[in-house]
Amino acid sequence: LTLRRHESIQSLATYLPKSKIKVLDLSQSNFAFLKNNSFTQVLPDTLIENIDLYWCCFNDRAACDLARTLPASNITNLNLIRNDIGREGLEKLVKALSSSRVEVLGLSVENGRLDVLLPELPKTKIRELDLGRKPWDYAEAELLAEVLPKTRLQTIRIRFVEHRFLEG
């Protein structure tokens, strides 16, 4: 199911628990229009396994809402690349990942926030990680190298935007 109209997405929350939908693509939808968390609240009552929220204006509040329901959901594939998730939302989301079914994760992590995600990866079921496009520095690369052997990762995707391997 692919929906791109805001009106359709709002009414979707009432339809999803009764549906047989397993893949939900909301990519490039404006998620900011959601006034409450009715969408994320129904996720545990759905059959959805794969949800694509690429470039949806998904912010801290939406990430915190998703974090509350993610462990009880059936989601195994979650794409949150190119969103505006801040440190608070990322911390809650990463904590929720450790008790979720998510095995495939797409997540844009801005500079200075990999320190939130990477140390928690060994506690998750994630076997495939897509970090989108991001600039890197030596500290982040070293942290990734240190954590990688402790994870279940089989695939990692990183698209380097610029090489900023600077000392410190």
Coordinates of N, CA, C and O in Angstrom, one line a residue:
L1 N 0.9 -1.2 0.0 CA 0.0 0.0 0.0 C 0.9 1.2 0.0 O 1.8 1.3 0.8
T2 N 0.7 2.1 -0.9 CA 1.4 3.4 -1.0 C 0.4 4.5 -1.0 O -0.5 4.6 -1.8
L3 N 0.6 5.4 0.0 CA -0.3 6.6 0.1 C 0.6 7.8 0.2 O 1.6 7.8 0.9
R4 N 0.2 8.8 -0.5 CA 0.9 10.1 -0.4 C 0.1 11.3 -0.1 O 0.6 12.3 0.1
R5 N -1.2 11.1 0.0 CA -2.1 12.3 0.3 C -2.3 12.3 1.8 O -2.6 11.3 2.4
H6 N -2.2 13.5 2.4 CA -2.3 13.7 3.8 C -3.6 13.2 4.4 O -3.7 12.6 5.4
E7 N -4.7 13.5 3.6 CA -6.0 13.1 4.1 C -6.1 11.6 4.2 O -6.7 11.1 5.1
S8 N -5.6 10.9 3.3 CA -5.6 9.5 3.3 C -4.8 8.9 4.4 O -5.2 7.9 5.0
I9 N -3.7 9.5 4.7 CA -2.9 9.0 5.8 C -3.6 9.2 7.2 O -3.5 8.3 8.0
Q10 N -4.3 10.3 7.3 CA -5.0 10.5 8.6 C -6.0 9.5 8.8 O -6.2 9.0 9.9
S11 N -6.8 9.2 7.8 CA -7.9 8.2 7.9 C -7.3 6.8 8.0 O -8.0 5.8 8.4
L12 N -6.1 6.6 7.6 CA -5.4 5.3 7.6 C -5.4 4.6 8.9 O -5.5 3.4 9.0
A13 N -5.2 5.4 10.0 CA -5.1 4.9 11.3 C -6.3 4.0 11.7 O -6.2 3.0 12.4
T14 N -7.5 4.4 11.3 CA -8.7 3.6 11.6 C -8.8 2.4 10.8 O -9.4 1.4 11.2
Y15 N -8.2 2.4 9.6 CA -8.3 1.3 8.6 C -7.3 0.2 8.9 O -7.6 -1.0 8.8
L16 N -6.1 0.5 9.3 CA -5.0 -0.4 9.4 C -5.2 -1.6 10.2 O -4.9 -2.7 9.8
P17 N -5.8 -1.5 11.5 CA -5.9 -2.7 12.3 C -6.8 -3.7 11.7 O -6.7 -4.9 12.0
K18 N -7.7 -3.4 10.8 CA -8.7 -4.3 10.2 C -8.1 -4.9 8.9 O -8.7 -5.7 8.3
S19 N -7.0 -4.4 8.4 CA -6.5 -4.7 7.1 C -5.5 -5.9 7.2 O -5.0 -6.3 8.2
K20 N -5.1 -6.4 6.0 CA -4.1 -7.4 5.8 C -2.8 -6.8 5.3 O -1.9 -7.5 4.9
I21 N -2.6 -5.5 5.4 CA -1.5 -4.8 4.9 C -0.2 -5.2 5.7 O -0.2 -5.2 6.9
K22 N 0.8 -5.6 5.0 CA 2.1 -5.9 5.6 C 3.2 -5.0 5.2 O 4.2 -4.9 5.9
V23 N 3.0 -4.2 4.1 CA 4.0 -3.3 3.7 C 3.3 -1.9 3.5 O 2.3 -1.8 2.8
L24 N 3.8 -0.9 4.2 CA 3.2 0.4 4.2 C 4.3 1.4 3.8 O 5.3 1.6 4.4
D25 N 4.1 2.1 2.6 CA 5.0 3.0 2.1 C 4.4 4.4 2.2 O 3.5 4.8 1.5
L26 N 4.9 5.2 3.1 CA 4.5 6.6 3.3 C 5.6 7.5 3.0 O 5.6 8.7 3.4
S27 N 6.6 7.1 2.2 CA 7.7 7.9 1.8 C 7.3 9.2 1.2 O 6.4 9.3 0.4
Q28 N 8.1 10.2 1.6 CA 7.9 11.6 1.1 C 6.5 12.2 1.4 O 6.1 13.1 0.7
S29 N 5.9 11.7 2.4 CA 4.7 12.2 2.9 C 5.0 13.2 4.0 O 6.0 13.1 4.7
N30 N 4.2 14.2 4.2 CA 4.5 15.2 5.3 C 3.9 14.7 6.6 O 2.7 14.8 6.9
F31 N 4.7 14.0 7.4 CA 4.3 13.4 8.6 C 3.9 14.5 9.7 O 3.3 14.2 10.6
A32 N 4.4 15.7 9.5 CA 4.2 16.8 10.5 C 2.8 17.1 10.7 O 2.4 17.7 11.7
F33 N 1.9 16.8 9.7 CA 0.5 17.1 9.8 C -0.2 16.4 10.9 O -1.3 16.8 11.4
L34 N 0.4 15.3 11.3 CA -0.3 14.5 12.4 C -0.4 15.2 13.7 O 0.7 15.5 14.3
K35 N -1.5 15.5 14.1 CA -1.7 16.3 15.4 C -1.6 15.4 16.6 O -1.3 15.9 17.7
N36 N -1.8 14.2 16.5 CA -1.7 13.3 17.6 C -0.9 12.0 17.1 O -0.6 11.9 16.0
N37 N -0.8 11.1 18.0 CA 0.0 9.9 17.7 C -0.9 8.7 17.3 O -0.6 7.5 17.5
S38 N -2.1 9.0 16.8 CA -3.1 7.9 16.4 C -2.5 6.9 15.4 O -2.7 5.7 15.5
F39 N -1.6 7.4 14.5 CA -1.0 6.5 13.6 C -0.1 5.5 14.2 O -0.2 4.3 14.0
T40 N 0.8 6.0 15.1 CA 1.8 5.1 15.7 C 1.1 4.2 16.8 O 1.5 3.1 17.0
Q41 N 0.0 4.7 17.4 CA -0.7 3.9 18.4 C -1.3 2.6 17.9 O -1.4 1.6 18.6
V42 N -1.7 2.6 16.6 CA -2.4 1.4 16.1 C -1.4 0.4 15.5 O -1.8 -0.7 15.3
L43 N -0.1 0.8 15.4 CA 0.8 -0.2 14.8 C 0.9 -1.5 15.5 O 1.0 -2.6 14.8
P44 N 0.8 -1.6 16.8 CA 0.8 -3.0 17.4 C -0.4 -3.8 17.1 O -0.3 -5.1 17.2
D45 N -1.5 -3.2 16.6 CA -2.7 -3.9 16.2 C -2.7 -4.3 14.7 O -3.8 -4.7 14.2
T46 N -1.6 -4.0 14.0 CA -1.6 -4.3 12.6 C -0.7 -5.5 12.2 O 0.0 -6.0 13.1
L47 N -0.7 -5.9 11.0 CA 0.1 -6.9 10.5 C 1.4 -6.3 9.8 O 2.2 -7.0 9.2
I48 N 1.5 -5.0 9.8 CA 2.6 -4.3 9.1 C 4.0 -4.8 9.6 O 4.3 -4.8 10.8
E49 N 4.8 -5.2 8.6 CA 6.1 -5.7 8.9 C 7.2 -4.8 8.3 O 8.3 -4.7 8.8
N50 N 6.8 -4.1 7.2 CA 7.7 -3.2 6.5 C 7.1 -1.8 6.4 O 6.0 -1.7 5.8
I51 N 7.7 -0.8 7.0 CA 7.2 0.5 6.9 C 8.3 1.5 6.4 O 9.4 1.5 6.9
D52 N 7.9 2.2 5.4 CA 8.9 3.2 4.8 C 8.4 4.6 5.1 O 7.4 5.0 4.6
L53 N 9.2 5.3 5.9 CA 8.9 6.7 6.3 C 10.0 7.6 5.8 O 10.3 8.5 6.5
Y54 N 10.6 7.2 4.7 CA 11.6 8.0 4.1 C 11.1 9.5 3.8 O 10.1 9.7 3.2
W55 N 11.9 10.5 4.3 CA 11.7 11.9 4.0 C 10.2 12.3 4.3 O 9.5 12.8 3.5
C56 N 9.8 12.0 5.5 CA 8.4 12.3 5.9 C 8.2 13.4 7.0 O 7.2 13.5 7.6
C57 N 9.3 14.2 7.1 CA 9.2 15.3 8.2 C 9.0 14.6 9.5 O 8.4 15.2 10.4
F58 N 9.5 13.4 9.7 CA 9.4 12.7 10.9 C 10.3 13.4 11.9 O 11.5 13.4 11.7
N59 N 9.8 13.8 13.0 CA 10.6 14.6 14.0 C 10.8 13.9 15.3 O 10.4 12.7 15.5
D60 N 11.3 14.6 16.3 CA 11.5 14.0 17.7 C 10.2 13.5 18.2 O 10.2 12.4 18.8
R61 N 9.2 14.3 18.2 CA 7.9 13.9 18.7 C 7.4 12.6 18.1 O 6.9 11.7 18.8
A62 N 7.4 12.5 16.8 CA 7.0 11.3 16.0 C 7.8 10.1 16.4 O 7.4 9.0 16.5
A63 N 9.2 10.4 16.5 CA 10.1 9.3 16.9 C 9.8 8.8 18.3 O 9.8 7.5 18.5
C64 N 9.5 9.7 19.2 CA 9.1 9.2 20.6 C 7.8 8.4 20.6 O 7.7 7.4 21.3
D65 N 6.8 8.9 19.8 CA 5.6 8.2 19.7 C 5.8 6.8 19.1 O 5.3 5.8 19.6
L66 N 6.6 6.7 18.1 CA 6.9 5.4 17.5 C 7.7 4.5 18.4 O 7.4 3.3 18.5
A67 N 8.6 5.1 19.2 CA 9.4 4.3 20.2 C 8.5 3.6 21.2 O 8.8 2.5 21.6
R68 N 7.4 4.3 21.6 CA 6.5 3.7 22.6 C 5.8 2.4 22.1 O 5.5 1.5 22.8
T69 N 5.5 2.4 20.8 CA 4.7 1.3 20.2 C 5.6 0.3 19.4 O 5.1 -0.9 19.2
L70 N 6.8 0.6 19.1 CA 7.6 -0.3 18.2 C 7.8 -1.6 18.8 O 7.7 -2.6 18.1
P71 N 8.2 -1.8 20.1 CA 8.4 -3.1 20.7 C 7.2 -4.1 20.6 O 7.3 -5.3 20.5
A72 N 6.0 -3.5 20.6 CA 4.8 -4.4 20.5 C 4.3 -4.6 19.1 O 3.3 -5.3 18.8
S73 N 5.0 -4.0 18.1 CA 4.6 -4.1 16.7 C 5.2 -5.3 16.0 O 6.1 -5.9 16.6
N74 N 4.8 -5.5 14.8 CA 5.3 -6.6 14.0 C 6.4 -6.1 13.0 O 6.9 -6.8 12.1
I75 N 6.8 -4.9 13.1 CA 7.7 -4.2 12.2 C 9.1 -4.9 12.2 O 9.7 -5.0 13.3
T76 N 9.5 -5.4 11.1 CA 10.9 -5.9 11.0 C 11.8 -5.1 10.0 O 13.0 -5.2 10.1
N77 N 11.1 -4.2 9.2 CA 11.9 -3.4 8.3 C 11.4 -2.0 8.5 O 10.2 -1.7 8.2
L78 N 12.3 -1.1 8.9 CA 11.9 0.3 9.2 C 12.8 1.3 8.5 O 14.0 1.2 8.7
N79 N 12.3 2.2 7.7 CA 13.1 3.2 7.0 C 12.7 4.5 7.5 O 11.6 5.0 7.2
L80 N 13.7 5.2 8.1 CA 13.5 6.6 8.6 C 14.6 7.5 8.0 O 14.9 8.5 8.6
I81 N 15.1 7.1 6.9 CA 16.1 8.0 6.3 C 15.6 9.3 5.8 O 14.4 9.4 5.4
R82 N 16.4 10.4 6.0 CA 16.1 11.8 5.6 C 14.9 12.3 6.4 O 14.0 12.9 5.8
N83 N 15.0 12.2 7.7 CA 14.0 12.8 8.5 C 14.7 13.8 9.5 O 15.9 13.9 9.5
D84 N 13.9 14.4 10.3 CA 14.5 15.4 11.3 C 14.4 14.9 12.7 O 13.9 15.6 13.6
I85 N 14.9 13.7 13.0 CA 14.9 13.2 14.3 C 16.1 13.7 15.1 O 17.2 13.6 14.7
G86 N 15.8 14.4 16.2 CA 16.8 14.9 17.0 C 17.3 13.9 18.0 O 17.0 12.8 18.0
R87 N 18.2 14.4 18.9 CA 18.8 13.5 19.9 C 17.8 12.8 20.8 O 17.9 11.6 21.0
E88 N 16.8 13.5 21.3 CA 15.8 12.9 22.2 C 15.1 11.8 21.5 O 14.9 10.7 22.1
G89 N 14.6 12.1 20.4 CA 13.8 11.1 19.6 C 14.7 9.9 19.3 O 14.2 8.7 19.3
L90 N 15.9 10.1 18.9 CA 16.8 9.1 18.5 C 17.1 8.2 19.7 O 17.2 6.9 19.6
E91 N 17.4 8.8 20.9 CA 17.6 8.0 22.1 C 16.5 7.1 22.4 O 16.7 5.9 22.7
K92 N 15.3 7.6 22.4 CA 14.1 6.7 22.7 C 13.9 5.7 21.6 O 13.6 4.5 21.9
L93 N 14.1 6.0 20.4 CA 13.9 5.0 19.3 C 15.0 3.9 19.4 O 14.6 2.7 19.3
V94 N 16.2 4.3 19.7 CA 17.3 3.3 19.8 C 17.0 2.4 20.9 O 17.2 1.1 20.8
K95 N 16.6 2.9 22.0 CA 16.2 2.1 23.2 C 15.1 1.1 22.8 O 15.1 -0.1 23.2
A96 N 14.1 1.6 22.1 CA 13.0 0.7 21.7 C 13.4 -0.4 20.7 O 12.9 -1.5 20.7
L97 N 14.4 -0.1 19.9 CA 14.9 -1.1 18.9 C 15.4 -2.4 19.6 O 15.3 -3.5 19.1
S98 N 16.0 -2.2 20.8 CA 16.5 -3.4 21.5 C 15.4 -4.4 21.9 O 15.7 -5.6 22.1
S99 N 14.2 -4.0 22.0 CA 13.1 -4.9 22.4 C 12.1 -5.0 21.2 O 11.0 -5.5 21.5
S100 N 12.5 -4.7 20.0 CA 11.7 -4.8 18.9 C 12.1 -5.9 18.0 O 13.1 -6.6 18.2
R101 N 11.3 -6.1 16.9 CA 11.6 -7.2 15.9 C 12.4 -6.6 14.7 O 12.6 -7.3 13.8
V102 N 12.7 -5.3 14.7 CA 13.4 -4.7 13.6 C 14.7 -5.4 13.3 O 15.5 -5.5 14.2
E103 N 14.8 -5.8 12.0 CA 16.0 -6.5 11.5 C 16.7 -5.6 10.4 O 17.9 -5.8 10.2
V104 N 15.9 -4.8 9.8 CA 16.4 -4.0 8.7 C 16.0 -2.5 9.0 O 14.9 -2.2 9.2
L105 N 17.1 -1.7 9.2 CA 16.9 -0.3 9.6 C 17.6 0.7 8.7 O 18.7 0.5 8.4
G106 N 16.8 1.7 8.2 CA 17.4 2.8 7.5 C 17.2 4.0 8.4 O 16.1 4.3 8.8
L107 N 18.3 4.7 8.7 CA 18.2 5.8 9.6 C 19.3 6.8 9.3 O 20.5 6.5 9.4
S108 N 18.9 8.0 9.0 CA 19.9 9.1 8.9 C 20.3 9.6 10.3 O 19.4 9.9 11.1
V109 N 21.6 9.6 10.5 CA 22.1 10.0 11.8 C 23.0 11.2 11.6 O 24.0 11.0 11.0
E110 N 22.6 12.3 12.1 CA 23.5 13.5 11.9 C 24.7 13.4 12.7 O 24.9 12.6 13.6
N111 N 25.7 14.3 12.4 CA 26.9 14.3 13.1 C 26.7 14.4 14.6 O 25.8 15.2 15.1
G112 N 27.5 13.7 15.4 CA 27.4 13.8 16.8 C 26.3 12.9 17.4 O 26.1 12.8 18.6
R113 N 25.6 12.2 16.5 CA 24.5 11.3 17.1 C 24.8 9.8 16.9 O 24.0 9.0 17.4
L114 N 25.8 9.5 16.2 CA 26.2 8.1 16.0 C 26.5 7.5 17.4 O 26.4 6.3 17.6
D115 N 27.0 8.3 18.3 CA 27.3 7.9 19.6 C 26.1 7.4 20.4 O 26.2 6.6 21.4
V116 N 24.9 7.7 19.9 CA 23.6 7.2 20.5 C 23.3 5.9 19.9 O 22.9 4.9 20.6
L117 N 23.4 5.7 18.6 CA 23.0 4.5 17.9 C 24.0 3.4 18.0 O 23.6 2.3 18.4
L118 N 25.2 3.6 17.7 CA 26.2 2.5 17.6 C 26.4 1.7 18.8 O 26.4 0.5 18.7
P119 N 26.6 2.3 20.0 CA 26.8 1.4 21.2 C 25.6 0.5 21.5 O 25.7 -0.5 22.1
E120 N 24.4 0.9 21.0 CA 23.2 0.1 21.3 C 22.9 -1.0 20.3 O 22.1 -1.9 20.5
L121 N 23.6 -0.9 19.1 CA 23.4 -1.9 18.1 C 23.6 -3.4 18.5 O 22.8 -4.2 18.1
P122 N 24.6 -3.7 19.3 CA 24.7 -5.1 19.7 C 23.5 -5.6 20.5 O 23.3 -6.8 20.6
K123 N 22.7 -4.8 21.1 CA 21.5 -5.2 21.8 C 20.3 -5.4 20.9 O 19.2 -5.8 21.4
T124 N 20.4 -5.1 19.6 CA 19.3 -5.2 18.7 C 19.3 -6.5 17.8 O 20.4 -7.2 17.8
K125 N 18.3 -6.7 17.1 CA 18.3 -7.8 16.1 C 18.7 -7.3 14.7 O 18.5 -8.1 13.7
I126 N 19.1 -6.1 14.6 CA 19.4 -5.5 13.3 C 20.5 -6.2 12.6 O 21.6 -6.4 13.1
R127 N 20.2 -6.7 11.4 CA 21.2 -7.4 10.6 C 21.5 -6.6 9.3 O 22.5 -6.9 8.6
E128 N 20.7 -5.6 9.0 CA 21.0 -4.7 7.9 C 20.7 -3.3 8.3 O 19.7 -2.9 8.8
L129 N 21.8 -2.4 8.1 CA 21.7 -1.0 8.5 C 22.1 -0.1 7.3 O 23.1 -0.3 6.7
D130 N 21.2 0.8 7.1 CA 21.5 1.9 6.1 C 21.5 3.2 6.8 O 20.5 3.6 7.3
L131 N 22.7 3.8 6.8 CA 22.8 5.1 7.4 C 22.7 6.3 6.5 O 22.9 7.4 6.9
G132 N 22.2 6.0 5.3 CA 22.0 7.1 4.3 C 23.3 7.9 4.0 O 24.4 7.3 4.1
R133 N 23.1 9.1 3.6 CA 24.3 10.0 3.2 C 24.7 10.8 4.5 O 23.9 11.4 5.1
K134 N 25.9 10.7 4.8 CA 26.4 11.5 5.9 C 27.9 11.7 5.8 O 28.6 10.9 5.3
P135 N 28.3 12.8 6.4 CA 29.7 13.1 6.5 C 30.3 12.3 7.7 O 29.5 12.1 8.7
W136 N 31.5 11.9 7.7 CA 32.1 11.1 8.8 C 33.3 11.8 9.3 O 34.0 12.5 8.6
D137 N 33.6 11.5 10.6 CA 34.9 11.9 11.1 C 35.6 10.7 11.7 O 35.0 9.6 11.8
Y138 N 36.8 10.8 12.1 CA 37.6 9.6 12.6 C 36.9 9.0 13.9 O 36.9 7.8 14.0
A139 N 36.4 9.8 14.8 CA 35.8 9.3 16.0 C 34.6 8.4 15.7 O 34.5 7.3 16.3
E140 N 33.8 8.8 14.7 CA 32.7 8.0 14.3 C 33.1 6.7 13.7 O 32.6 5.6 13.9
A141 N 34.1 6.8 12.8 CA 34.6 5.6 12.1 C 35.2 4.6 13.1 O 35.0 3.4 13.0
E142 N 35.9 5.1 14.1 CA 36.5 4.3 15.1 C 35.4 3.6 16.0 O 35.6 2.4 16.3
L143 N 34.4 4.4 16.3 CA 33.3 3.8 17.1 C 32.6 2.7 16.3 O 32.3 1.6 16.8
L144 N 32.4 2.9 15.0 CA 31.8 1.9 14.2 C 32.6 0.6 14.1 O 32.2 -0.5 14.3
A145 N 33.9 0.8 13.9 CA 34.9 -0.3 13.9 C 34.9 -1.1 15.2 O 35.0 -2.3 15.2
E146 N 34.8 -0.4 16.3 CA 34.8 -1.0 17.6 C 33.5 -1.8 17.8 O 33.5 -3.0 18.4
V147 N 32.4 -1.3 17.4 CA 31.1 -1.9 17.7 C 30.7 -3.0 16.7 O 30.0 -4.0 17.1
L148 N 31.1 -2.9 15.5 CA 30.7 -3.8 14.4 C 30.8 -5.2 14.7 O 29.9 -6.0 14.5
P149 N 32.0 -5.7 15.3 CA 32.1 -7.2 15.5 C 31.1 -7.7 16.6 O 30.8 -8.9 16.7
K150 N 30.5 -6.8 17.4 CA 29.6 -7.2 18.4 C 28.2 -7.2 18.0 O 27.3 -7.6 18.7
T151 N 27.9 -6.8 16.8 CA 26.5 -6.7 16.3 C 26.1 -8.0 15.4 O 27.0 -8.8 15.1
R152 N 24.9 -8.0 15.0 CA 24.4 -9.1 14.1 C 24.4 -8.6 12.7 O 23.9 -9.3 11.8
L153 N 25.0 -7.4 12.4 CA 25.0 -6.8 11.1 C 25.6 -7.8 10.0 O 26.7 -8.3 10.2
Q154 N 24.9 -7.9 8.9 CA 25.4 -8.6 7.8 C 25.6 -7.7 6.6 O 26.4 -7.9 5.7
T155 N 24.9 -6.6 6.6 CA 24.9 -5.6 5.6 C 24.9 -4.2 6.2 O 24.1 -3.9 7.1
I156 N 25.8 -3.3 5.7 CA 25.8 -1.9 6.2 C 26.0 -1.0 5.0 O 26.8 -1.3 4.1
R157 N 25.1 0.0 4.9 CA 25.2 0.9 3.7 C 25.5 2.3 4.3 O 24.8 2.8 5.1
I158 N 26.5 2.9 3.7 CA 26.9 4.3 4.1 C 27.2 5.0 2.8 O 28.1 4.5 2.0
R159 N 26.6 6.1 2.5 CA 26.9 6.9 1.4 C 27.7 8.1 1.9 O 27.0 9.0 2.5
F160 N 28.9 8.2 1.7 CA 29.7 9.3 2.1 C 29.4 10.5 1.3 O 29.5 10.5 0.1
V161 N 29.1 11.6 2.0 CA 28.8 12.9 1.3 C 30.1 13.7 1.1 O 30.4 14.2 0.1
E162 N 30.9 13.7 2.1 CA 32.2 14.3 2.1 C 33.1 13.6 3.1 O 32.6 13.0 4.0
H163 N 34.3 13.6 2.8 CA 35.3 12.9 3.7 C 35.9 14.0 4.6 O 36.7 14.8 4.2
R164 N 35.5 13.9 5.9 CA 36.0 14.8 6.9 C 36.8 14.1 7.9 O 36.5 14.2 9.1
F165 N 37.6 13.2 7.5 CA 38.4 12.5 8.5 C 39.5 13.4 9.0 O 40.6 13.5 8.5
L166 N 39.1 14.0 10.1 CA 40.0 15.0 10.7 C 40.4 14.5 12.1 O 39.7 13.7 12.7
E167 N 41.5 14.9 12.5 CA 42.0 14.5 13.8 C 41.1 15.0 14.9 O 40.6 16.1 14.8
G168 N 40.8 14.2 16.0 CA 40.0 14.6 17.1 C 38.7 14.4 16.9 O 37.7 14.1 17.2

